[in-house]
Short mmCIF file of C-alpha atoms in Angstrom, two decimals:
data_model
loop_
_atom_site.label_atom_id
_atom_site.label_comp_id
_atom_site.label_asym_id
_atom_site.label_seq_id
_atom_site.Cartn_x
_atom_site.Cartn_y
_atom_site.Cartn_z
CA MET A 1 0.00 0.00 0.00
CA GLN A 2 1.21 3.52 -0.81
CA THR A 3 0.30 6.70 1.03
CA LYS A 4 1.43 10.32 0.91
CA ILE A 5 2.39 12.21 4.04
CA ARG A 6 3.68 15.71 4.72
CA ILE A 7 6.49 16.10 7.22
CA PRO A 8 7.39 19.49 8.76
CA GLY A 9 10.98 20.25 7.75
CA LEU A 10 13.54 22.99 8.21
CA ALA A 11 12.47 24.73 4.99
CA GLY A 12 8.78 23.84 5.19
CA THR A 13 6.83 20.77 4.19
CA ILE A 14 8.64 17.63 3.00
CA GLU A 15 6.25 15.72 0.75
CA THR A 16 6.86 11.99 1.19
CA LEU A 17 5.48 8.82 -0.35
CA VAL A 18 5.37 5.78 1.92
CA ASP A 19 5.26 2.20 0.64
CA THR A 20 3.99 -0.03 3.43
CA PRO A 21 4.79 -3.75 3.68
CA ASP A 22 2.02 -6.27 3.13
CA ALA A 23 0.44 -7.00 6.53
CA GLU A 24 -0.47 -10.55 5.48
CA LYS A 25 3.12 -11.28 4.52
CA PHE A 26 4.50 -9.67 7.68
CA PRO A 27 1.87 -10.33 10.39
CA GLU A 28 4.32 -9.54 13.17
CA GLY A 29 4.87 -6.04 11.83
CA ALA A 30 7.46 -4.18 9.79
CA ARG A 31 11.10 -5.22 9.92
CA GLY A 32 12.65 -1.85 9.24
CA ILE A 33 12.50 1.66 7.84
CA ALA A 34 13.98 2.37 4.41
CA LEU A 35 14.70 5.93 3.32
CA VAL A 36 15.01 6.24 -0.47
CA CYS A 37 16.37 9.40 -2.11
CA HIS A 38 15.76 10.52 -5.69
CA PRO A 39 18.13 12.00 -8.32
CA HIS A 40 19.03 15.66 -8.83
CA PRO A 41 15.97 17.93 -8.51
CA LEU A 42 17.30 20.49 -11.00
CA PHE A 43 17.45 17.83 -13.70
CA GLY A 44 13.99 16.32 -13.32
CA GLY A 45 14.58 14.12 -10.29
CA THR A 46 11.49 13.29 -8.20
CA ASN A 47 10.31 10.60 -5.81
CA THR A 48 8.40 8.96 -8.67
CA ASN A 49 11.58 8.23 -10.65
CA LYS A 50 11.47 4.59 -11.82
CA VAL A 51 14.75 3.61 -10.14
CA VAL A 52 13.53 5.13 -6.88
CA GLN A 53 10.18 3.36 -7.22
CA THR A 54 11.99 0.07 -7.79
CA LEU A 55 14.12 0.57 -4.68
CA ALA A 56 11.15 1.49 -2.51
CA ARG A 57 9.04 -1.44 -3.66
CA THR A 58 11.95 -3.82 -3.18
CA PHE A 59 12.40 -2.71 0.43
CA ALA A 60 8.66 -2.83 1.10
CA GLY A 61 8.88 -6.41 -0.13
CA PHE A 62 11.52 -7.04 2.53
CA GLY A 63 9.09 -5.79 5.18
CA CYS A 64 10.27 -2.19 5.48
CA HIS A 65 8.26 1.00 5.60
CA ALA A 66 9.86 2.66 2.55
CA LEU A 67 9.82 6.46 2.58
CA ARG A 68 10.44 8.47 -0.60
CA PRO A 69 10.72 12.18 0.19
CA ASN A 70 10.75 14.85 -2.48
CA PHE A 71 13.76 17.11 -2.04
CA ARG A 72 13.31 20.84 -1.51
CA GLY A 73 11.40 22.58 -4.27
CA VAL A 74 10.16 19.33 -5.85
CA GLY A 75 6.46 18.46 -6.06
CA GLY A 76 4.77 19.42 -2.82
CA SER A 77 8.01 19.99 -0.88
CA ASP A 78 8.78 23.56 0.12
CA GLY A 79 12.09 25.39 -0.17
CA ALA A 80 14.75 25.52 -2.87
CA HIS A 81 17.63 23.28 -3.90
CA ASP A 82 20.53 23.61 -1.44
CA GLN A 83 23.36 21.68 -3.15
CA GLY A 84 22.90 18.78 -0.74
CA ARG A 85 23.41 20.67 2.52
CA GLY A 86 19.76 21.29 3.39
CA GLU A 87 18.77 18.00 1.77
CA ILE A 88 20.95 16.08 4.22
CA GLU A 89 19.35 17.89 7.14
CA ASP A 90 15.88 17.22 5.73
CA MET A 91 16.53 13.48 5.45
CA LEU A 92 17.54 13.37 9.10
CA VAL A 93 14.24 15.08 9.94
CA VAL A 94 12.34 12.50 7.86
CA LEU A 95 14.10 9.67 9.71
CA ASP A 96 13.22 11.20 13.07
CA GLU A 97 9.58 11.36 12.03
CA ALA A 98 9.67 7.81 10.69
CA ARG A 99 11.04 6.53 13.97
CA ARG A 100 8.36 8.43 15.86
CA VAL A 101 5.56 7.00 13.74
CA PHE A 102 6.79 3.46 13.07
CA GLY A 103 8.98 2.71 16.07
CA THR A 104 12.36 3.77 17.40
CA GLY A 105 13.65 0.20 17.49
CA LEU A 106 13.35 -0.55 13.78
CA PRO A 107 16.63 -0.76 11.84
CA ILE A 108 17.30 1.92 9.23
CA VAL A 109 18.19 1.26 5.59
CA LEU A 110 19.45 4.08 3.38
CA ALA A 111 19.11 3.91 -0.39
CA GLY A 112 19.64 6.49 -3.08
CA PHE A 113 19.98 7.02 -6.79
CA SER A 114 22.48 9.46 -8.35
CA PHE A 115 22.36 12.74 -6.38
CA GLY A 116 20.22 10.88 -3.85
CA ALA A 117 23.03 8.37 -3.33
CA PHE A 118 25.48 11.20 -2.70
CA VAL A 119 23.12 12.65 -0.08
CA GLN A 120 22.70 9.28 1.61
CA THR A 121 26.44 8.79 2.11
CA HIS A 122 26.45 11.94 4.23
CA VAL A 123 23.25 10.96 6.05
CA ALA A 124 24.97 7.66 6.91
CA THR A 125 27.99 9.54 8.26
CA ARG A 126 25.77 11.69 10.46
CA LEU A 127 23.85 8.68 11.80
CA ALA A 128 27.06 6.82 12.61
CA ALA A 129 28.48 9.86 14.40
CA ALA A 130 25.30 10.03 16.49
CA GLY A 131 25.69 6.40 17.52
CA THR A 132 22.69 5.21 15.48
CA PRO A 133 24.25 3.78 12.30
CA ALA A 134 22.16 2.56 9.40
CA LYS A 135 21.83 -1.19 9.01
CA ARG A 136 22.77 -1.08 5.32
CA LEU A 137 23.26 1.27 2.38
CA VAL A 138 22.23 0.69 -1.22
CA LEU A 139 23.63 3.19 -3.75
CA VAL A 140 22.69 3.17 -7.43
CA GLY A 141 24.45 5.32 -10.04
CA ALA A 142 26.08 7.24 -7.20
CA ALA A 143 27.08 10.81 -8.05
CA ALA A 144 30.81 11.02 -7.31
CA GLY A 145 33.53 13.46 -8.29
CA HIS A 146 33.18 15.81 -11.24
CA VAL A 147 30.02 15.16 -13.26
CA GLU A 148 29.57 16.75 -16.70
CA THR A 149 32.45 19.14 -15.75
CA GLU A 150 30.11 21.62 -14.01
CA ARG A 151 29.22 19.80 -10.82
CA HIS A 152 31.34 18.21 -8.12
CA TYR A 153 30.12 15.70 -5.54
CA PRO A 154 32.38 15.12 -2.52
CA ILE A 155 30.80 11.76 -1.73
CA ALA A 156 31.50 10.39 1.75
CA PRO A 157 33.09 7.03 2.62
CA VAL A 158 30.63 4.22 3.35
CA PRO A 159 30.62 0.90 5.26
CA ALA A 160 32.21 -2.12 3.63
CA ASP A 161 28.89 -3.96 3.25
CA THR A 162 27.32 -1.19 1.13
CA ILE A 163 25.60 -2.48 -2.01
CA LEU A 164 26.95 -0.31 -4.81
CA ILE A 165 25.44 -0.70 -8.30
CA HIS A 166 26.50 1.17 -11.43
CA GLY A 167 25.77 0.98 -15.13
CA ALA A 168 28.64 0.12 -17.46
CA ARG A 169 27.39 2.70 -19.96
CA ASP A 170 26.54 5.47 -17.51
CA GLU A 171 27.26 8.73 -19.35
CA THR A 172 25.99 10.98 -16.53
CA VAL A 173 28.31 9.65 -13.82
CA PRO A 174 31.21 7.83 -15.47
CA LEU A 175 32.03 4.47 -13.96
CA ALA A 176 35.62 5.70 -13.58
CA ASN A 177 34.43 8.29 -11.03
CA VAL A 178 32.89 5.66 -8.81
CA LEU A 179 35.87 3.34 -9.18
CA ALA A 180 38.19 6.14 -8.08
CA TRP A 181 36.03 6.71 -4.98
CA ALA A 182 35.55 3.02 -4.16
CA GLU A 183 39.14 1.83 -4.68
CA PRO A 184 40.71 3.40 -1.56
CA GLN A 185 37.91 1.85 0.49
CA GLU A 186 38.33 -1.56 -1.17
CA LEU A 187 34.61 -1.32 -1.86
CA PRO A 188 33.22 -3.77 -4.46
CA ILE A 189 31.00 -2.42 -7.24
CA ILE A 190 28.35 -4.42 -9.07
CA VAL A 191 28.55 -3.27 -12.70
CA VAL A 192 25.53 -3.95 -14.91
CA PRO A 193 26.65 -4.53 -18.52
CA GLY A 194 24.90 -2.30 -21.05
CA ALA A 195 23.08 -0.24 -18.41
CA ASP A 196 22.88 3.53 -18.74
CA HIS A 197 22.48 5.95 -15.83
CA PHE A 198 18.72 5.37 -15.58
CA PHE A 199 18.88 1.59 -16.00
CA HIS A 200 16.39 1.62 -18.88
CA ARG A 201 15.02 -1.90 -19.45
CA ARG A 202 17.18 -3.18 -16.58
CA LEU A 203 15.17 -2.20 -13.51
CA HIS A 204 14.43 -5.87 -12.85
CA LEU A 205 18.17 -6.43 -12.51
CA LEU A 206 18.38 -3.81 -9.77
CA ARG A 207 15.65 -5.60 -7.85
CA ASP A 208 17.32 -8.99 -8.35
CA ILE A 209 20.80 -7.76 -7.37
CA ILE A 210 19.55 -6.23 -4.13
CA THR A 211 17.39 -9.24 -3.31
CA ASN A 212 20.29 -11.66 -3.83
CA ALA A 213 22.64 -9.52 -1.73
CA TRP A 214 20.17 -8.86 1.09
CA ARG A 215 20.19 -10.37 4.56
CA ASP A 216 17.93 -9.77 7.52
#
């Protein structure tokens, strides 16, 4: 089941879609909270992006309440794009509200696509510093380094068990950028042959990769 909620944020309302796990499949209740972040809002990114939808539905299938906020200035969310700074703060607000509504004891999963993946690496850093680390990260087409020469993403280090997926033919974020970021961390990357940045006609592979790599 999918619902829409509005969360009070630092710049106003944060419009958020919530995919709820099937109660018949999980009669004992949800197993976690998954926060899923969408691609760059200045280039058409929204919480209805197909990669983001795939991630959210996959996590709902694992028994998580999957939250898909719209970043500032997108859809019904107030404010304006803040180059990731305000977006990181907003995601922490969304997680606080999710814990309040769904339970403070549920493990947190962070997932993001492109700019959303960049944001989530910094959210993960903040959670770890606060002593409440995320259970797992899933990053797809992560924005790293210089992208299209005009933008730079200082992506943060992530835990060794992060699921990192990238398209071999990604022209928006070159695979070389992600390799350069991952190599010092000895972080494996799952490269999908033939996939572009948006994983056209390969969304099922994203779902399958995450499912095969998942553990409760």
